[in-house]
mmCIF file of C-alpha atoms in Angstrom:
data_model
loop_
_atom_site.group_PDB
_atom_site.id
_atom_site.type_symbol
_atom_site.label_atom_id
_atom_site.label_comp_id
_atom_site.label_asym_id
_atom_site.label_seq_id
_atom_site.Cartn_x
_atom_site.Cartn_y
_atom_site.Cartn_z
ATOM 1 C CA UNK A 1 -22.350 1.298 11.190
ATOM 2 C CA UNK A 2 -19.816 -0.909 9.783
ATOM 3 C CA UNK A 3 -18.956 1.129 6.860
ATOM 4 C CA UNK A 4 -18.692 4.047 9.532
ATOM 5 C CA UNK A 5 -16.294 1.926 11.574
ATOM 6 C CA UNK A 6 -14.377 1.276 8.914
ATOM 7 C CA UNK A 7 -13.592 4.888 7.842
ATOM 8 C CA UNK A 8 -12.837 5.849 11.018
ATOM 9 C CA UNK A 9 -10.171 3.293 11.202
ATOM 10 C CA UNK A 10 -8.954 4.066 8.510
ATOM 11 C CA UNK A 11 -8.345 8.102 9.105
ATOM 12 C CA UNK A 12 -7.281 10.166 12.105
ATOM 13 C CA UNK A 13 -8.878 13.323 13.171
ATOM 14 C CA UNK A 14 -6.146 15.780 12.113
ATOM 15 C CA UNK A 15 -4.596 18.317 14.899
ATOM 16 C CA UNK A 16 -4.962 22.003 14.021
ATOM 17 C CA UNK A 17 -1.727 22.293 12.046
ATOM 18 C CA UNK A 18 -2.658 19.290 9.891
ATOM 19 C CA UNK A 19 -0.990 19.729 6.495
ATOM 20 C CA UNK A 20 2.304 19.341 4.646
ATOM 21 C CA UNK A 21 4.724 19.870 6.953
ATOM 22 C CA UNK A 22 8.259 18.869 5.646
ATOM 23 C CA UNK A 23 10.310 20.820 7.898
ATOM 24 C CA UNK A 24 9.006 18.219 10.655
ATOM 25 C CA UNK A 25 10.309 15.623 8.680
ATOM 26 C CA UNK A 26 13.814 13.910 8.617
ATOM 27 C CA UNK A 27 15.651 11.807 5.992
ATOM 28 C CA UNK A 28 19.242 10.314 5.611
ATOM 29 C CA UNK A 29 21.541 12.508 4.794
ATOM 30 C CA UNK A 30 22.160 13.883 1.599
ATOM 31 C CA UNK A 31 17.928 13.267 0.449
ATOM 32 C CA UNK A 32 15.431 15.768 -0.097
ATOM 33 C CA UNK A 33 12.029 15.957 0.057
ATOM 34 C CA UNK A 34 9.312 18.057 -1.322
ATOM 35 C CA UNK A 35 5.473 18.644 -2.464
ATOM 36 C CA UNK A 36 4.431 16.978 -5.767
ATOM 37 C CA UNK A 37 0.882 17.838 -4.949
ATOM 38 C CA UNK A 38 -0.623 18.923 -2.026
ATOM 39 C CA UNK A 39 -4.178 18.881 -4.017
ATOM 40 C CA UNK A 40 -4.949 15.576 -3.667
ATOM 41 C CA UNK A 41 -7.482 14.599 -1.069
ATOM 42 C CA UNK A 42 -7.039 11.213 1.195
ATOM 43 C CA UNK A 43 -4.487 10.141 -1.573
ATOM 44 C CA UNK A 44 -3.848 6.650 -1.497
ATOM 45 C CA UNK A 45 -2.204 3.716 -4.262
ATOM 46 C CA UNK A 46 0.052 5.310 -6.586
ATOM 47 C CA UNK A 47 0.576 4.276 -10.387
ATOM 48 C CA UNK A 48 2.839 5.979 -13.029
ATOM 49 C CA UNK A 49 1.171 5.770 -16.750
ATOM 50 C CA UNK A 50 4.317 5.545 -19.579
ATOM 51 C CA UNK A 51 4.153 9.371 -20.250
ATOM 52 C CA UNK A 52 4.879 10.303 -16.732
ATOM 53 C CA UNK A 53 0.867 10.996 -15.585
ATOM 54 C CA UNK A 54 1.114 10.036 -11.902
ATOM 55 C CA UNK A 55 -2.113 8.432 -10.974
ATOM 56 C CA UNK A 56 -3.637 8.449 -7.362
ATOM 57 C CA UNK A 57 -6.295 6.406 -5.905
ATOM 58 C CA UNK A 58 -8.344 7.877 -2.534
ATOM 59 C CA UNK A 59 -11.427 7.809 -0.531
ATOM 60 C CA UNK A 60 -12.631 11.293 -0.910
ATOM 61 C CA UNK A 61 -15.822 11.328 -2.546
ATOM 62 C CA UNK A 62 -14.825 8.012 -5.005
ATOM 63 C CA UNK A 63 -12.537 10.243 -6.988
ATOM 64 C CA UNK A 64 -9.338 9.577 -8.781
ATOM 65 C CA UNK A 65 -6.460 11.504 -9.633
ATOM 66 C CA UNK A 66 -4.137 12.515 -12.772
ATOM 67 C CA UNK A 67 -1.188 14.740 -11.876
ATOM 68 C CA UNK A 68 1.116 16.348 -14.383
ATOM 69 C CA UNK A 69 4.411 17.814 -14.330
ATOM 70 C CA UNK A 70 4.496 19.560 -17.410
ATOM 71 C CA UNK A 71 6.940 22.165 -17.191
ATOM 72 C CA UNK A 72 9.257 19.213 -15.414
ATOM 73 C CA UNK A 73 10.349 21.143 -12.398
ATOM 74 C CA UNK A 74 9.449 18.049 -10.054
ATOM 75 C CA UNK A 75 6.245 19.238 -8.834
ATOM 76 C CA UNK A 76 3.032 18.580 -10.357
ATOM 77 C CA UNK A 77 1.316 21.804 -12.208
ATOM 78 C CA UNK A 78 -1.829 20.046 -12.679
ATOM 79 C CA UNK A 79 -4.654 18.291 -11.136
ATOM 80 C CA UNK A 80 -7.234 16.524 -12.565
ATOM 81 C CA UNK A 81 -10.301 14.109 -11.080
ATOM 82 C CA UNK A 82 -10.663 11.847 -13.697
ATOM 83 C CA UNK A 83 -13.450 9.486 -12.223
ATOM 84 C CA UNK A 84 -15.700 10.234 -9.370
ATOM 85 C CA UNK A 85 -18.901 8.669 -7.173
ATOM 86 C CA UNK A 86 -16.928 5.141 -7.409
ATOM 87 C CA UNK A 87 -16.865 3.064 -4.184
ATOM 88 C CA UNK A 88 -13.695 3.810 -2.336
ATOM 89 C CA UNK A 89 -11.528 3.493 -5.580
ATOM 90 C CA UNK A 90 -7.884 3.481 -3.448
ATOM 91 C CA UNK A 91 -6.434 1.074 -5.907
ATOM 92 C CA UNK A 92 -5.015 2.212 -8.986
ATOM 93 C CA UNK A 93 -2.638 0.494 -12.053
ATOM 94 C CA UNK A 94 -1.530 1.270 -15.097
ATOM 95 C CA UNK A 95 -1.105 -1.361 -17.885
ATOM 96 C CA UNK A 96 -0.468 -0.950 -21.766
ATOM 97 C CA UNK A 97 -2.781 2.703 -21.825
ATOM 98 C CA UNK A 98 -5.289 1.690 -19.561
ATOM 99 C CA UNK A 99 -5.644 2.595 -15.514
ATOM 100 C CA UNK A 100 -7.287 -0.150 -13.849
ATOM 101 C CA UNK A 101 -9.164 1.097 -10.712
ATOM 102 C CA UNK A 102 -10.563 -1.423 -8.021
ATOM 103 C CA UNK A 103 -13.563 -0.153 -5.798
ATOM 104 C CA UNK A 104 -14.592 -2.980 -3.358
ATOM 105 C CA UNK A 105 -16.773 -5.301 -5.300
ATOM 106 C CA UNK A 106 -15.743 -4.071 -9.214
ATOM 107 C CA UNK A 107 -12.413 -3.747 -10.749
ATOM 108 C CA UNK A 108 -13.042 -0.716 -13.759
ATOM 109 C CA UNK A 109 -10.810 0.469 -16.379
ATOM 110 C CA UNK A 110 -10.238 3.585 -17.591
ATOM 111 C CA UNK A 111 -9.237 3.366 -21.592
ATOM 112 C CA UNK A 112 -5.944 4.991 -22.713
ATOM 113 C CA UNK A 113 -5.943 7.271 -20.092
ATOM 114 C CA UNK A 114 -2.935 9.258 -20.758
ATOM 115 C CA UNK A 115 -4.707 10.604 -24.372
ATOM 116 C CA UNK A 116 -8.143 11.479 -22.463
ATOM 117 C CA UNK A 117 -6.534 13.215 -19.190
ATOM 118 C CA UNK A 118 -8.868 16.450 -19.936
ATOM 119 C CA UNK A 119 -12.073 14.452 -21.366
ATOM 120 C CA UNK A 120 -11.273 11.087 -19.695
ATOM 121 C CA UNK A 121 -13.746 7.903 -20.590
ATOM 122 C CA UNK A 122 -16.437 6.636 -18.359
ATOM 123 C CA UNK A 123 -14.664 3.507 -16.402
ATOM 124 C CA UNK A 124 -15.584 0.123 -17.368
ATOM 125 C CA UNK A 125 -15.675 -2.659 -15.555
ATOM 126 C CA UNK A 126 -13.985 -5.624 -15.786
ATOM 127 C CA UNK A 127 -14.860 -7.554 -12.645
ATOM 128 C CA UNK A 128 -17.893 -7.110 -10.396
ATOM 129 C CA UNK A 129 -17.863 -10.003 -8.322
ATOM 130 C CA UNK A 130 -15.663 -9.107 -5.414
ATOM 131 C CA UNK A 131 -17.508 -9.397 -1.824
ATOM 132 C CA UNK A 132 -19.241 -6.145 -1.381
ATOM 133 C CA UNK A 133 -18.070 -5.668 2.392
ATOM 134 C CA UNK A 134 -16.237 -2.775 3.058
ATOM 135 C CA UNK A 135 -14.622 -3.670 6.183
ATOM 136 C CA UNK A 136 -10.966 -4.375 4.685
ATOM 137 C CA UNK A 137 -13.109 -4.222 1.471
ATOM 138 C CA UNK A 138 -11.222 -1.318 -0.253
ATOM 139 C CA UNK A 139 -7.930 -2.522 -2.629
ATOM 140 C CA UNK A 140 -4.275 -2.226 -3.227
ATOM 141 C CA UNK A 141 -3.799 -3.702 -7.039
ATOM 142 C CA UNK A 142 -1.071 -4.014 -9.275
ATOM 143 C CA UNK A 143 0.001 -6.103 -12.549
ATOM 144 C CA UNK A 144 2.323 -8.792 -11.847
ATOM 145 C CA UNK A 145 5.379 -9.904 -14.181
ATOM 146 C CA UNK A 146 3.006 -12.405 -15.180
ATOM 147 C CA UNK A 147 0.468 -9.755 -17.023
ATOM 148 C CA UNK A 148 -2.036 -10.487 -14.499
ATOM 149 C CA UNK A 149 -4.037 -8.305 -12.391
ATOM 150 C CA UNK A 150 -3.525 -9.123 -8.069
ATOM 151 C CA UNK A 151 -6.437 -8.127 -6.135
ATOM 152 C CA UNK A 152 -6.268 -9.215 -2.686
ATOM 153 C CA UNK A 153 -9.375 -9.746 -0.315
ATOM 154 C CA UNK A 154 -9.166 -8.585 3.109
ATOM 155 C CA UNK A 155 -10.483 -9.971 6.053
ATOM 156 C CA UNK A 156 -14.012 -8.373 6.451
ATOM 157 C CA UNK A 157 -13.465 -8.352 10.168
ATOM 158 C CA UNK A 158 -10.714 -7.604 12.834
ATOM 159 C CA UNK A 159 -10.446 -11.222 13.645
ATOM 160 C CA UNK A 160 -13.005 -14.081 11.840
ATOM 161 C CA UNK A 161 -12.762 -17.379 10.491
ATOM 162 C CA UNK A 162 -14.509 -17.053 6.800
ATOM 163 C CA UNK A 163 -12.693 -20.309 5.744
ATOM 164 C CA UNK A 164 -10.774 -19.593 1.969
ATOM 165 C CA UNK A 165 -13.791 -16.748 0.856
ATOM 166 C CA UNK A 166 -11.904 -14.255 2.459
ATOM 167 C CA UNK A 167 -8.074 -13.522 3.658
ATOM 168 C CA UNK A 168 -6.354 -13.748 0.452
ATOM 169 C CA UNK A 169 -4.673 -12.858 -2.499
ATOM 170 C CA UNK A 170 -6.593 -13.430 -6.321
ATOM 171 C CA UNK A 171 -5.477 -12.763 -9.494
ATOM 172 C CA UNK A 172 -7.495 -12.204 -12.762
ATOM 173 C CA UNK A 173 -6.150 -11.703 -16.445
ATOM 174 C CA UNK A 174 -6.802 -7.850 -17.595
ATOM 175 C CA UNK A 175 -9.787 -8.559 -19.052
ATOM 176 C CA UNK A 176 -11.431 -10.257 -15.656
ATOM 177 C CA UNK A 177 -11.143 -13.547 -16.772
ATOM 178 C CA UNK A 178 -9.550 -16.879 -15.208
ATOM 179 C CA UNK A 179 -9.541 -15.281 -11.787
ATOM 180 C CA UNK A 180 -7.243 -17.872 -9.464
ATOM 181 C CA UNK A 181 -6.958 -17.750 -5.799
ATOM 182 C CA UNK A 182 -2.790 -16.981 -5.247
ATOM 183 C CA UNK A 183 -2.575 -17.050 -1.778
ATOM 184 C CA UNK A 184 -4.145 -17.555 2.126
ATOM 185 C CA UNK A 185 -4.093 -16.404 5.339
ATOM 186 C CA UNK A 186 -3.831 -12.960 4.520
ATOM 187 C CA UNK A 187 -5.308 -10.952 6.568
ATOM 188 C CA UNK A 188 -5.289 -7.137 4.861
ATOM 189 C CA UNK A 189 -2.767 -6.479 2.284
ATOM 190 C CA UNK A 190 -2.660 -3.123 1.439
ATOM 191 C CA UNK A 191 0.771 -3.319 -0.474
ATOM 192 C CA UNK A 192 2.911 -6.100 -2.912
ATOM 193 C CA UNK A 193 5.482 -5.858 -5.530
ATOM 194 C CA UNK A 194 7.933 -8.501 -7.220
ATOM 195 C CA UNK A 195 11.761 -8.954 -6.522
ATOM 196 C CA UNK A 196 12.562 -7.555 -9.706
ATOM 197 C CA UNK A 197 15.680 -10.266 -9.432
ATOM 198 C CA UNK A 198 13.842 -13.374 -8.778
ATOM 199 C CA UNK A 199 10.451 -12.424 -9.822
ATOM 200 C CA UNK A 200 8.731 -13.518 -6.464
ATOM 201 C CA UNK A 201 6.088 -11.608 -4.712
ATOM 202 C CA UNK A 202 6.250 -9.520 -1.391
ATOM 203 C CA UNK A 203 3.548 -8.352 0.301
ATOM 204 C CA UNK A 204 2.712 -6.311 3.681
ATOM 205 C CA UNK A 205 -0.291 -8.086 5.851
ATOM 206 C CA UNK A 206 -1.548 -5.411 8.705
ATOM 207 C CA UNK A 207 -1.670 -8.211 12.343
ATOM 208 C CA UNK A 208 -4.794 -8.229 14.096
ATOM 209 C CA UNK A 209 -6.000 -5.530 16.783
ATOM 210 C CA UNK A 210 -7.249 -6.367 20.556
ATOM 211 C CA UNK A 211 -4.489 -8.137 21.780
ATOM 212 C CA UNK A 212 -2.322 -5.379 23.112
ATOM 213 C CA UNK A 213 0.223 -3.011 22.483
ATOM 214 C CA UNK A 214 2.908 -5.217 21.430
ATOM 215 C CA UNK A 215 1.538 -8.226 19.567
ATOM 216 C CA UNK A 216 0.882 -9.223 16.809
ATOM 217 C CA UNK A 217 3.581 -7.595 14.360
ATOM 218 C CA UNK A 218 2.673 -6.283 10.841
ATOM 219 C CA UNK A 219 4.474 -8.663 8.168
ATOM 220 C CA UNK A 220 6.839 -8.191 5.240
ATOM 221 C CA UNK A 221 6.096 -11.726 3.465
ATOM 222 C CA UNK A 222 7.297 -13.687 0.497
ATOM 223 C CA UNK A 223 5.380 -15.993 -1.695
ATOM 224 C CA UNK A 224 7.448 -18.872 -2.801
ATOM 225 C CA UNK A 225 4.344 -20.644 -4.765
ATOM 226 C CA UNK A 226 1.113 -20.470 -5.304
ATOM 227 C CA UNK A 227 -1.534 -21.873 -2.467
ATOM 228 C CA UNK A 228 0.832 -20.866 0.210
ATOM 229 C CA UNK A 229 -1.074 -20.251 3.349
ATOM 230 C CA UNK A 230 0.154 -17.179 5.918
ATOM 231 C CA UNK A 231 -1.681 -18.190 8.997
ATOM 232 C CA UNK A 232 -4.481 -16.115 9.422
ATOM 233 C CA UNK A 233 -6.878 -16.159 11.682
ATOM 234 C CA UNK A 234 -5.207 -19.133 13.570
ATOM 235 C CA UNK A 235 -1.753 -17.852 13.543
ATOM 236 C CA UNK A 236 -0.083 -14.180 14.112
ATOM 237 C CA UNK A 237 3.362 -13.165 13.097
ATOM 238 C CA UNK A 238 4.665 -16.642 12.503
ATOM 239 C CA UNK A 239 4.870 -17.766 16.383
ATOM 240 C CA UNK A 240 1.804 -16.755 18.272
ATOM 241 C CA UNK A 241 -1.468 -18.806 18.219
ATOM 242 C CA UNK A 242 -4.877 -16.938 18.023
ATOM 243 C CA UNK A 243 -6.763 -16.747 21.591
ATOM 244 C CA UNK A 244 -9.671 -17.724 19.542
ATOM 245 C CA UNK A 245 -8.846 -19.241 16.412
ATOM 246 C CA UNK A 246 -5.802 -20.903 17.041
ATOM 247 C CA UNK A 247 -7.311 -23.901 19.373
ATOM 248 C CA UNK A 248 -6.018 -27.184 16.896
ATOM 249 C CA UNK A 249 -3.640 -25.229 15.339
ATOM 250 C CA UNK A 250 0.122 -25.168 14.353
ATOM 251 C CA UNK A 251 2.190 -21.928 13.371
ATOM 252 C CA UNK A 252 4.949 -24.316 11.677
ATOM 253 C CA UNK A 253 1.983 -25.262 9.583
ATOM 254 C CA UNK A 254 1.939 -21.981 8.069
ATOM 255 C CA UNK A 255 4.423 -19.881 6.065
ATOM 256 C CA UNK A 256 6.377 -17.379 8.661
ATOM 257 C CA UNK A 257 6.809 -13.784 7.721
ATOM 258 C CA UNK A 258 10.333 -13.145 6.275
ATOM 259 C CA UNK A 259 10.285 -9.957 9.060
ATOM 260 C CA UNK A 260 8.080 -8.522 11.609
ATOM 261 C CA UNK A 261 7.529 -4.789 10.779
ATOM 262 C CA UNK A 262 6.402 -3.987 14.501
ATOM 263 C CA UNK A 263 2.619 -4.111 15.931
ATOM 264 C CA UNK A 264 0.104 -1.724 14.912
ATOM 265 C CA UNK A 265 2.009 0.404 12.733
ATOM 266 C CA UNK A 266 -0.127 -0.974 9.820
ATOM 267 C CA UNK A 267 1.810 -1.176 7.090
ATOM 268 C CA UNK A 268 0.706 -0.550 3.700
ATOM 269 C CA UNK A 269 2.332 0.175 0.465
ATOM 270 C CA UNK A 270 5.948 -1.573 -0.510
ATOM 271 C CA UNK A 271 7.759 -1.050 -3.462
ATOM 272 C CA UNK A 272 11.311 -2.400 -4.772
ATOM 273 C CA UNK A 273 14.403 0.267 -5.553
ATOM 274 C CA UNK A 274 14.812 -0.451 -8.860
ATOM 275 C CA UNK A 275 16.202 3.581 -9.408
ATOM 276 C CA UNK A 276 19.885 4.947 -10.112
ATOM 277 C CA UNK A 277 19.450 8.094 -8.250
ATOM 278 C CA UNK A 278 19.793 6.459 -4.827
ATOM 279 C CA UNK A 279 22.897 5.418 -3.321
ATOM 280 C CA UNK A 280 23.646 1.656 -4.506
ATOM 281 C CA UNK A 281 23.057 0.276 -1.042
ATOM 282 C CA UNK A 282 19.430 1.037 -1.496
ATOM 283 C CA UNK A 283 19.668 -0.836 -5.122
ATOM 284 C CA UNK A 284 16.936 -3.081 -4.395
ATOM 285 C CA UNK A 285 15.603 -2.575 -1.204
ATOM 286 C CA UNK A 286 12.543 -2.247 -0.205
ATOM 287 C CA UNK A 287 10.600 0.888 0.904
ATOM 288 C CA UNK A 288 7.293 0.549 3.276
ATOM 289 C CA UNK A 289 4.801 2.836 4.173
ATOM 290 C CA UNK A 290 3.677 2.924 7.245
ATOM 291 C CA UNK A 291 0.344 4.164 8.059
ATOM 292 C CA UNK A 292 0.387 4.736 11.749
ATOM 293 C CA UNK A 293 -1.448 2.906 14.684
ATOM 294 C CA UNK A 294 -4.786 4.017 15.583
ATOM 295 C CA UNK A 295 -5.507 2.115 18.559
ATOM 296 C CA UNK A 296 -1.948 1.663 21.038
ATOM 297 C CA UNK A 297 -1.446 3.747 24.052
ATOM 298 C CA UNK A 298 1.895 5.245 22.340
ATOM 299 C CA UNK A 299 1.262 5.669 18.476
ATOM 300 C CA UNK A 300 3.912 3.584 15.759
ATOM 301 C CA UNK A 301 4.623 3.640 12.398
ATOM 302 C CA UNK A 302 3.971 6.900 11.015
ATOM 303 C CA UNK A 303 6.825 6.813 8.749
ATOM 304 C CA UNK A 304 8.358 5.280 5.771
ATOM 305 C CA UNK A 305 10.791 2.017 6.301
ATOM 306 C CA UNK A 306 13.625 0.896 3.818
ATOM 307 C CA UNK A 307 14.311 -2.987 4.322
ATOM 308 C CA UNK A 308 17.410 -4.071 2.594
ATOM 309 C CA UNK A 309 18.035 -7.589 1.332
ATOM 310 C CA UNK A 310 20.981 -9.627 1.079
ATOM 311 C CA UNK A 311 20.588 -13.181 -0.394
ATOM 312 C CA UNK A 312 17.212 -13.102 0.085
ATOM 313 C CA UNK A 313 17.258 -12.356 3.902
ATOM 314 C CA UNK A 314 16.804 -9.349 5.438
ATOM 315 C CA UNK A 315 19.791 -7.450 6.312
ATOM 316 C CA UNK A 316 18.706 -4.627 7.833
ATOM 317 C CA UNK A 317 15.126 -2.563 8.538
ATOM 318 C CA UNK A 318 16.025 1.141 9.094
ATOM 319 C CA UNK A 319 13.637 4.294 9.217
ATOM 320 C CA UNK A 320 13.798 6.611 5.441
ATOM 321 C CA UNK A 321 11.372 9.057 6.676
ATOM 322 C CA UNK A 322 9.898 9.715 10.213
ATOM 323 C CA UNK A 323 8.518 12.700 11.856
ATOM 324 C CA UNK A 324 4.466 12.709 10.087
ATOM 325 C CA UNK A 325 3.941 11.757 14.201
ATOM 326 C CA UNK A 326 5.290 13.952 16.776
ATOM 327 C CA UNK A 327 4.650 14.001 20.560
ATOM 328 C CA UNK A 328 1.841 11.823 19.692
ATOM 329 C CA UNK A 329 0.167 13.490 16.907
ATOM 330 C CA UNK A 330 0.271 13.116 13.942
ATOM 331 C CA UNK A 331 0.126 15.748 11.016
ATOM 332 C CA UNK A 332 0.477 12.667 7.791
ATOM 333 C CA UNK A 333 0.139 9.711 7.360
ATOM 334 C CA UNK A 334 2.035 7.518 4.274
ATOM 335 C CA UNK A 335 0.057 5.549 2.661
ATOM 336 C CA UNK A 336 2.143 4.453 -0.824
ATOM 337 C CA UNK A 337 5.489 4.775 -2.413
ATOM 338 C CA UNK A 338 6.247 4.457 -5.880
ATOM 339 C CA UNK A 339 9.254 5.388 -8.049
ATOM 340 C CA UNK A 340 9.665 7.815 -11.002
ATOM 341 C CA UNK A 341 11.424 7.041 -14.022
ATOM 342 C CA UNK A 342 14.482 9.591 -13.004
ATOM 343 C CA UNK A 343 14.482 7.068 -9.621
ATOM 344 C CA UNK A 344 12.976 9.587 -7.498
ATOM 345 C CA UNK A 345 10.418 8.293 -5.224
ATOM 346 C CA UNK A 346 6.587 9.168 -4.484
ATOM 347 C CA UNK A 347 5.090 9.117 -1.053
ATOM 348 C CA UNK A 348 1.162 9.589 -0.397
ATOM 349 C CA UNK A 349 0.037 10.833 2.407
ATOM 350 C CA UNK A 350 -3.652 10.860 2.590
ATOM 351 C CA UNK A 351 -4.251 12.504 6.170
ATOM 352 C CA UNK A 352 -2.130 15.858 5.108
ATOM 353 C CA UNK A 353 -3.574 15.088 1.389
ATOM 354 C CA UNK A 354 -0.616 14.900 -0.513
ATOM 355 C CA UNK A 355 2.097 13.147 -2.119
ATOM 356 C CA UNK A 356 5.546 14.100 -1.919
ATOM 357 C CA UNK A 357 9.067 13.550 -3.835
ATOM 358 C CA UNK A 358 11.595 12.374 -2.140
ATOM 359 C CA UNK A 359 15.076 12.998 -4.411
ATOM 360 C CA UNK A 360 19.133 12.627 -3.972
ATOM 361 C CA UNK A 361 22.030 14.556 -4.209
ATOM 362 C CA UNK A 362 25.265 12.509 -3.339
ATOM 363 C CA UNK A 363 27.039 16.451 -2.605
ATOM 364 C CA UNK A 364 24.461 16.279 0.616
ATOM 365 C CA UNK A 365 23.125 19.825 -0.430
#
């Protein structure tokens, strides 16, 4: 039943016209945005391997995805499942050759990938000890500055108190060992990347349910060291106490979120700008994906965010992409973003089962 829950949390029964729709869709002026793939199923985490594969994590049937552009016309030409029957393997992560792919309890590896695409090896795993709960159990990974593989572990609940087993951010080396706790009082992080400038961490946390419409917010954070504790299950969005869990409690004992993305409009993957195609305002900002609300009387999120940073604060938090949610239903939902070496930038979307490429032209054509 829980597993069941969980799935259904996770997706939304999609409305007749369900599918790639892009003339519903509207960017700043000046971008464009168009199918890469529309072949892969509940596509989730994103990874680019050095040759240009584009790699895609997702929950149908514990598959994973390789998609090539080989004629380089910006779409990909083929599609290949390179692993399948693995637990929800959403996460996915390319270092030196190798595609690291977490599903729930075990972190695998898939060998120099990009040489095996049409005969790829049987994953290996690196780390099987991860709680096997599924509830918040599936994975967003990535390898930080520091060569280490980040694996966060979500709250197995909507709201619980599991002390410092659960709710938190863990890194491993890439070959499973020295695994170190990073962070607390994370409820379910389904997105990070590092200021490429300072080297520090940012992550999305997805706020509790049950407690309304309006409260509490998602959160764009910022990990100044390690240990750092963001506040749950005793305290939401910086400033509001658990009904529960916050009896004894203190939110200015916790680290505040550096902004509050909204409430319910679970926010997922986050990636830094780092690109020259974009305008230079959105030189290191950050772009969000927002999944969508599944339980509020009028649906948020449902779009893609760009949060742009000046001296480390945020200066402003303006929509890239909206219209996957119209009149209250919703035909995608974004899931990841991720840049291409040419600084165009990926979006999955695994209710329309897609990912799109989102690209610039300064004449506005």
């Amino acid at each position: 039943m829980r597993v069941l829950l969980s799935l259904l949390l996770a997706l939304v029964v999609a409305p007749a016209w369900a599918g790639p729709a892009l003339d519903r869709l509207s960017l700043p002026k000046g971008f464009h945005i168009a199918v890469y793939s529309d072949q892969v199923p509940q596509a989730r985490e994103l990874a680019v391997g050095a040759k240009g594969t584009v790699f895609v994590g997702s929950m149908d049937a514990g598959k994973v995805y390789a998609l090539t552009d080989t004629n380089h016309d910006g779409r990909a030409d083929k599609v290949r499942v390179i692993a399948t029957g693995l637990q929800l393997p959403v996460g996915v992560a390319y270092h030196k050759g190798d595609l690291y792919v977490s599903a729930v309890s075990r972190i695998l590896v898939l060998r120099d990938i990009e040489d095996h695409l049409g005969d790829p090896p049987k994953p290996q795993v690196v780390y099987d000890k991860y709680p096997t709960e599924t509830h918040h159990g599936w994975k967003f990974i990535a390898f930080g500055p520091d060569g280490k593989l980040y694996v966060p572990i979500g709250a197995p609940c909507n709201i619980c108190d599991k002390d410092r087993d659960y709710a938190k951010l863990t890194r491993m080396g890439p070959d499973g060992t020295g695994l170190q706790d990073v962070a607390y009082g994370i409820r379910n992080t389904v997105g990070f990347d590092w200021q490429p400038a300072t080297g520090k961490l940012w992550f999305t946390d997805n706020g509790r349910d049950l407690m309304g419409d309006d409260v509490p917010s998602d959160e764009l954070n910022r990990l100044d060291r390690v240990g750092e504790h963001f506040g749950y299950p005793y305290c939401h969005q910086g400033d509001v106490l658990d009904p529960e869990f916050g009896k004894g409690h203190n939110c200015k004992d916790y680290v505040p979120p550096v902004l509050k993305l909204g409430a319910h409009v679970a926010s997922l993957g986050m990636r830094f700008y780092t690109g020259r195609q974009f305008p230079g305002h959105y030189q290191g900002a950050i772009f969000v994906a927002e999944h969508g609300s599944w339980n509020r009387t009028k649906k948020s999120g449902y779009r893609v965010m760009a949060v742009r940073l000046e001296g480390g604060k945020v200066a402003s938090y303006e929509p890239f992409i909206t219209g996957f949610e119209q009149d209250e239903q919703a035909w995608g939902r974004p899931v990841d973003v991720q840049m291409l070496p040419d600084g165009s930038l990926l979006v999955s979307d695994d209710l329309a089962g897609a990912v799109y490429r989102v690209t610039y032209d300064k004449r506005g054509r």
